[in-house]
C-alpha positions as a printed Julia matrix, in Angstrom:
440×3 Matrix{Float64}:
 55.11  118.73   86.09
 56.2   119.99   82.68
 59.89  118.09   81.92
 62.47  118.22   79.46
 65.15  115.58   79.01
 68.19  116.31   76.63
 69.4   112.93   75.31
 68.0   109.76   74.33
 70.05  107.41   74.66
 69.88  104.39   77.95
 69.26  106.49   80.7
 67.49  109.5    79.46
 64.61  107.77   77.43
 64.13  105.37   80.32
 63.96  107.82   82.96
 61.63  110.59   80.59
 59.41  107.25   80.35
 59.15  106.37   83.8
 58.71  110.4    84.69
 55.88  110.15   82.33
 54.46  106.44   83.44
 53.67  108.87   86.97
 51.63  111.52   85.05
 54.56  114.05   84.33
 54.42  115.49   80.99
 57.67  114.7    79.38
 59.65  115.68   76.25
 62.32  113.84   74.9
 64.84  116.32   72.88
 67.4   114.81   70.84
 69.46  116.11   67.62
 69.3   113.03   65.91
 66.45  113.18   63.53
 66.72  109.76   62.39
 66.41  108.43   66.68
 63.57  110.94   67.07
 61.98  109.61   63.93
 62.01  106.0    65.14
 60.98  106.71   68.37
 57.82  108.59   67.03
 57.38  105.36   64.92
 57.58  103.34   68.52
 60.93  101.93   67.31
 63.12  101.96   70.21
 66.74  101.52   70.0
 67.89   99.89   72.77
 66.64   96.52   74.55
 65.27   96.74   78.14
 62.76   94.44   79.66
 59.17   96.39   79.83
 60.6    99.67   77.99
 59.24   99.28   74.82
 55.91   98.9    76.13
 56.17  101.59   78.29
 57.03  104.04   75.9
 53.76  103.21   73.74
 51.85  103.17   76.18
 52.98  106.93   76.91
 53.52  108.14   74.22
 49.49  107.15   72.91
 48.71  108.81   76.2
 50.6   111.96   75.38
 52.09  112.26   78.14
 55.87  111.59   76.56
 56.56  113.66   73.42
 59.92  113.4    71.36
 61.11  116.74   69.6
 64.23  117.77   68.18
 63.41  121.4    68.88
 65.16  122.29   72.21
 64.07  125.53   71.86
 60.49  125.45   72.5
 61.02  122.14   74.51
 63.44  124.61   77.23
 60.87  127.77   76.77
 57.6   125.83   78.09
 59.25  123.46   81.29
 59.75  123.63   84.7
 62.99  120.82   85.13
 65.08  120.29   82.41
 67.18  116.83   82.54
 70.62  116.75   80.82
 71.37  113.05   80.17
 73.53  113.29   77.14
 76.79  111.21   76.49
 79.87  111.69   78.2
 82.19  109.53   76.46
 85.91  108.65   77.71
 88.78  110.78   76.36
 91.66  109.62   75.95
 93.31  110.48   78.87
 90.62  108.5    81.19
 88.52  111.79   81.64
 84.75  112.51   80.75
 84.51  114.14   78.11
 81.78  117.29   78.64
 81.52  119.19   75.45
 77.58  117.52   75.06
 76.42  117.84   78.57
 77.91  122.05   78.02
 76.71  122.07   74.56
 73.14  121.37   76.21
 73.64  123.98   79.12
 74.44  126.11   76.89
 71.25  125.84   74.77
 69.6   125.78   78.12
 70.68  129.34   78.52
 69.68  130.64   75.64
 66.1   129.83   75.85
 64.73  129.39   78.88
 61.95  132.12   80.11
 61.46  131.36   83.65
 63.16  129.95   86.23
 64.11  126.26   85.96
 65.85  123.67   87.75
 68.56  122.29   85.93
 69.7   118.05   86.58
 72.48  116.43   85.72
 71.74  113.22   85.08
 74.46  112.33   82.9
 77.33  111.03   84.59
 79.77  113.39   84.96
 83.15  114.6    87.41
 82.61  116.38   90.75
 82.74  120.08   90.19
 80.62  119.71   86.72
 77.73  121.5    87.96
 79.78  124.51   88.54
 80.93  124.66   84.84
 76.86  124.04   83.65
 76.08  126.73   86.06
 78.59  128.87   84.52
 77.96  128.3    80.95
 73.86  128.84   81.05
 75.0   132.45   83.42
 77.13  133.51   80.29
 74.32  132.54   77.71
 71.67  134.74   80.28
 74.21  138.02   80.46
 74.49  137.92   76.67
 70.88  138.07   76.42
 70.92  140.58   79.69
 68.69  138.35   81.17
 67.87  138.62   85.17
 66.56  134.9    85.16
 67.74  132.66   88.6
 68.09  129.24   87.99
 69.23  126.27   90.07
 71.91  123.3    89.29
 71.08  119.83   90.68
 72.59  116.71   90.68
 70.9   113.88   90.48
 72.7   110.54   89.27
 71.04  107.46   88.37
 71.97  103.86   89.36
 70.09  101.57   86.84
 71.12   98.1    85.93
 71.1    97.51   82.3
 68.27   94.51   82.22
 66.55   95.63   85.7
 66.63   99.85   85.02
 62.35   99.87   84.71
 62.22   98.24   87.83
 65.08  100.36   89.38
 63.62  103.61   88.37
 59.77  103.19   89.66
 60.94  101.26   93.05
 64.51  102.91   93.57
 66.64  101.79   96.75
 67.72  105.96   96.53
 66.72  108.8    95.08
 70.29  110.95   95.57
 69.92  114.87   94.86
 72.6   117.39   95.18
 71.37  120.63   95.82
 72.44  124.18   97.1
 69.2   125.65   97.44
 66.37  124.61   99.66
 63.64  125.74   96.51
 65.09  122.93   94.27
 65.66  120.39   96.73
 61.92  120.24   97.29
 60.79  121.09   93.54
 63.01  117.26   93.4
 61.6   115.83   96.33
 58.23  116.4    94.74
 58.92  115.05   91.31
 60.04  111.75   93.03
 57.48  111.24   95.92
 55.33  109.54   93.66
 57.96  106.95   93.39
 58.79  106.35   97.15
 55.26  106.04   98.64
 56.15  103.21  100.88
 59.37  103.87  101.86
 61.3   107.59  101.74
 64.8   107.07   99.83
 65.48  110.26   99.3
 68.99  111.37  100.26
 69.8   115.24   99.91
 73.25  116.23   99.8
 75.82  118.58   98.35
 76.14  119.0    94.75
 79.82  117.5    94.87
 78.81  115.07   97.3
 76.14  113.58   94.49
 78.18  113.83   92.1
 81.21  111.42   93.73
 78.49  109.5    94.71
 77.71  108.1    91.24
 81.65  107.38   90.75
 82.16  106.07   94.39
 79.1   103.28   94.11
 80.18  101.98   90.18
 84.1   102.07   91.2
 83.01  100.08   94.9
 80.73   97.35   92.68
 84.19   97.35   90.05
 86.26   96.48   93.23
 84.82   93.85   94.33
 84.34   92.26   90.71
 88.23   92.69   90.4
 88.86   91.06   93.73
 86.9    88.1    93.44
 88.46   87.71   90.0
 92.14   87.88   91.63
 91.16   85.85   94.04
 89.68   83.0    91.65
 93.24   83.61   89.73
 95.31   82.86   92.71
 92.82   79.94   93.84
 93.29   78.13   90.3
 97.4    78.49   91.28
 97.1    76.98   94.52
 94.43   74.44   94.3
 91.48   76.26   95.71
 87.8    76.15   94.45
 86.68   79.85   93.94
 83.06   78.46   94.02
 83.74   77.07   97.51
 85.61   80.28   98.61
 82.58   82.46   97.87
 80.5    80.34   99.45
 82.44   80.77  102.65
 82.73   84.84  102.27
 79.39   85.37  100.71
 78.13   83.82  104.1
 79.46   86.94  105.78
 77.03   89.5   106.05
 79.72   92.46  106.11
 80.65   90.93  102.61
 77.33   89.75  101.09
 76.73   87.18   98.06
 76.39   90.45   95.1
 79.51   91.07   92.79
 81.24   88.31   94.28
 80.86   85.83   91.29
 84.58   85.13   88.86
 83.86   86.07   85.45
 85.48   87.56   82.45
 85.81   90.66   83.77
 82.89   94.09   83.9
 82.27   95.39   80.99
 79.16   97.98   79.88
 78.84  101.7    79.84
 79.45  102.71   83.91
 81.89  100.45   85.33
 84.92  100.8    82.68
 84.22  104.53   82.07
 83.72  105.79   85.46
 86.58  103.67   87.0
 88.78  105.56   84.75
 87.43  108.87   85.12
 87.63  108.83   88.9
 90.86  107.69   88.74
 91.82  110.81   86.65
 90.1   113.17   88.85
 92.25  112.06   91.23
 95.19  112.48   89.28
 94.26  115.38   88.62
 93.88  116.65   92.16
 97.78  115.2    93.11
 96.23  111.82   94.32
 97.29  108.93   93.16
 94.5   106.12   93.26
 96.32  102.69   93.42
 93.46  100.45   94.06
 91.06  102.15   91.26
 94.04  101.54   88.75
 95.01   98.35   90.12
 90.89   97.79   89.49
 91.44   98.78   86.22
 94.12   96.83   85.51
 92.87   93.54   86.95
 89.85   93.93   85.06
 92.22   94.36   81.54
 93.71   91.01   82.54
 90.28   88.97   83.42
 89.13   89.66   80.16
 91.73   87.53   78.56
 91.6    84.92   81.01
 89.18   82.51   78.99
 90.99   82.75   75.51
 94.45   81.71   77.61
 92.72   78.35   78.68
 91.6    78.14   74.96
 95.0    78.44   74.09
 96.52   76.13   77.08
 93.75   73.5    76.21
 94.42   73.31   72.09
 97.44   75.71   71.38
 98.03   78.8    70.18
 97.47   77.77   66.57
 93.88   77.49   66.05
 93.76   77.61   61.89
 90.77   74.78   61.48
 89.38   75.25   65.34
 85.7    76.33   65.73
 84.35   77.75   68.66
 80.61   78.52   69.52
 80.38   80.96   71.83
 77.18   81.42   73.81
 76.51   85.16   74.73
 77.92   88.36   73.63
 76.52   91.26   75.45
 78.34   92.74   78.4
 75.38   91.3    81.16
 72.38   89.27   80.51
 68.55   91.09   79.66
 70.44   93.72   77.79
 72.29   93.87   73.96
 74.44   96.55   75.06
 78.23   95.41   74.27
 80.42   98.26   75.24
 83.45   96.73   76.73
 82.55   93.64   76.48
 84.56   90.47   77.28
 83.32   88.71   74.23
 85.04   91.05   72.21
 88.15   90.59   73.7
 87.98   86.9    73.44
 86.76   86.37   69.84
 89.57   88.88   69.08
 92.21   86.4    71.06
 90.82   83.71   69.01
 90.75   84.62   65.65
 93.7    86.36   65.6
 94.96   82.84   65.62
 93.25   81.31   63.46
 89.55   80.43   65.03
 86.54   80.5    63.2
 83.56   81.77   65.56
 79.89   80.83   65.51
 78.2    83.26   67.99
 74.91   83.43   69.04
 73.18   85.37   71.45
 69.21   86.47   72.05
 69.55   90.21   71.57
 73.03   91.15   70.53
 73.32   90.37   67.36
 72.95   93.39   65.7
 74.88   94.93   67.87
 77.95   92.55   67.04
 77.31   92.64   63.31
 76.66   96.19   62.49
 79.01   97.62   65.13
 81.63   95.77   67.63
 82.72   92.61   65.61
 81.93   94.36   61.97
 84.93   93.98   60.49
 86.15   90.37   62.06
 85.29   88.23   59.03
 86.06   85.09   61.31
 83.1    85.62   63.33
 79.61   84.1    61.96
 76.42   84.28   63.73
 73.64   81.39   65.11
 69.97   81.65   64.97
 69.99   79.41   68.6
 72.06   78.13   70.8
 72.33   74.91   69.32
 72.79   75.6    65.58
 76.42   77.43   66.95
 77.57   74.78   68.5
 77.22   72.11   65.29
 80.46   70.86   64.16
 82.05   73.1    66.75
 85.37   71.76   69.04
 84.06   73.49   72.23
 81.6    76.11   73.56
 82.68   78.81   75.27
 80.19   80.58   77.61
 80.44   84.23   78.27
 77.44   85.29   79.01
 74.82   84.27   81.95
 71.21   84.42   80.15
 68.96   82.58   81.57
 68.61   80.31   78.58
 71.91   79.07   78.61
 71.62   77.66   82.23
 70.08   74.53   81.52
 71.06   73.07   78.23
 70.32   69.87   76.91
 73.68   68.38   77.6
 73.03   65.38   75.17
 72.05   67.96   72.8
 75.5    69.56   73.17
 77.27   66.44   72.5
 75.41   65.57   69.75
 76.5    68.21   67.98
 80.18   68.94   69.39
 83.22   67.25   67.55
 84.8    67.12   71.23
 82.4    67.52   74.3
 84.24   70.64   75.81
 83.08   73.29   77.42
 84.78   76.44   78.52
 82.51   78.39   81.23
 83.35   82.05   81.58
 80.97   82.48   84.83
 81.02   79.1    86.51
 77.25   78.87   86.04
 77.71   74.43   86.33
 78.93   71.86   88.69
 82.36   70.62   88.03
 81.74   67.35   89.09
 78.4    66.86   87.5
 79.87   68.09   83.84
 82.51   65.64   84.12
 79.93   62.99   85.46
 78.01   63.75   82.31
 81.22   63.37   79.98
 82.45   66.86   79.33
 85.79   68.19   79.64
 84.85   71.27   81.87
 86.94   74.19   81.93
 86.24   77.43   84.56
 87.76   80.06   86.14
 89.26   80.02   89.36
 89.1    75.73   89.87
């Protein structure tokens, strides 16, 4: 099939890529000539395991173009894909004037009839308003074109999304015709030969869908994290506790870990903007802002044991912190906890050496830019030189099994602060270190 996908940022580059990896012939439309540019250079400019290769691999094929003409990119496809931003107002809602902006275009140039996907994520009842906008475009052109509106969100984890895309769990498409449910069904069957997820629904079904899964997975982050909060007040083990739940099979071992709180593009975003939808409906959605809140909280959870551990004066304390993206095998640090702590820190006083695999850039030229506290580490053990405790963050894979001798070495004091309870207590003590956790 001939496909066009508007936006190429996270989700719409990987999913043109994977469209393409099954034979597809895909065009990637942007309005950034500098991202088209790079991409046509094989520069890609975000990290995801097995995307970069992908996208060569394609794009020598020819099978995925990049353009920033829209115009002859709409006139020539079958399924257009609109997976442009839709960043947070300030009220808590999506904001839509990109994914309209591209409907819009839509309607001004197509020249046959086309299904239309959302792919972005966006409010229930969005598809009406992109249905509406490319119908105005077509009756100032006095155009007799039909066209059809699906939804179809995505659920890719940042670090996993090649994976999640070419073996999906579900393949949800919101649909109210039975001619574009099956023009969907046949773009995906090449990805569900062994087992049929496909799950067709209502257009505002699909679309809650999207905000129903990421605020579920933000619940039960928030819970365990209340629940490690209250166990550290009455002398519980959190580690022990979700043992014992995790055990449960109603309950289930995933998003059950304490942390620092979620953090990325979905999970803060789409929390909020459900919880607005709501509002704006006359509902008033106590555990999604009670989510919300809990979640502000967690993520200045760590820096408070920093504090209760050396004081709230910390003019001549360094800190090495170990990990600064939001999740592991990505550098994406939207939200991020690690901003909120290195912010707590060196607002009194800390010095930070940081280091992390792939988010360094990301931290220099963008989310920590102007904190001239903050200095960055070539490995994990050059940060912690000279440094009065680690704090860890972030799980990446490297960081769980250190050379603990190493770390001493190198420490003035051997403390270490774990934001995700990756170590045993009793072992870190056993080997000399003042462990600190969450939730113990």
């Amino acid at each position: 099939m001939k496909i066009s996908v508007i936006g190429t940022g996270y989700v719409g580059l990987v999913s043109g890529t994977c469209f393409a990896q099954m034979g597809n012939s895909v065009t990637c439309v942007d309005i950034d000539q500098k991202k088209i540019d790079s991409l046509t250079q094989g520069i890609i400019p975000i990290y995801e395991p097995g995307l970069e290769e992908m996208v060569h691999e394609n794009y020598k094929k020819g099978t995925l173009k990049f353009s920033t003409d829209i115009q002859n990119s709409i006139a020539s496809t079958a399924i257009a894909f609109i997976a442009v931003g839709t960043p947070m107002g300030e009220d808590g809602s999506a904001d839509l004037q990109y994914v309209l902006a591209v409907a819009k275009s839509i309607g001004q140039h197509m020249q046959a009839y086309m299904v239309i996907v959302d792919k972005s994520t966006v409010p229930v009842g969005t598809a009406e308003k992109v249905r509406a906008m490319i119908q105005s475009q077509l009756d100032e052109r006095g155009s007799n074109l039909v066209f059809d509106v699906v939804s179809n969100p995505e659920f890719l984890k940042e670090g996993a999304a090649i994976k999640d895309f070419m073996h999906p769990d579900r393949v949800v498409i919101g649909a109210d015709s039975q001619k574009a449910m099956q023009v969907m069904q046949d773009l995906y069957a090449p990805f569900m030969k062994q087992h049929d997820r496909f799950i067709g629904m209502d257009i505002k079904s699909a679309e809650m869908t999207k905000y129903a899964a990421n605020a579920m997975l933000a619940t039960k982050i928030s819970f365990m994290n209340e629940i490690a909060n209250i166990c550290e007040r009455v002398g519980a083990d959190i580690n022990k506790v979700r043992n014992g739940i995790g055990s449960d099979s109603r309950i289930g071992y995933s998003f059950i870990y304490p942390g620092c709180g979620y953090g990325g593009s979905c999970f803060p975003k789409d929390v909020q903007a459900l919880a607005k939808t709501a509002k704006d409906f006359g509902y008033t959605p106590r555990i999604l802002d009670a989510v919300e809140a809990v979640n502000y909280d967690q993520k200045h959870v760590m820096s408070q044991k920093v504090f209760n551990r050396f004081g709230k004066n910390l003019h001549g304390k360094k800190f090495a912190v170990w990990g600064l993206a939001f999740k592991p095998e990505t550098d994406d640090m939207r939200e991020a906890s690690s901003i909120t702590i290195i912010n707590d820190l060196t607002a009194q006083g800390a010095t930070i050496v940081a280091y992390d695999p792939k988010s360094r850039d990301e931290a220099e030229q963008h989310y920590l830019k102007g904190n001239s506290s903050v200095s960055y580490a070539n490995s994990k053990y050059d940060a912690v030189k000279d440094a009065d405790a680690v704090i860890l963050v972030t799980e990446w894979q490297e960081f769980r099994s250190p050379d603990f001798d190493e770390l001493k070495k190198w420490l003035k004091n051997p403390i270490f602060f774990d934001g995700r309870n990756q170590f045993n207590k009793d072992r870190m003590v056993e080997m000399g270190f003042e462990y600190i956790q969450i939730g113990v």
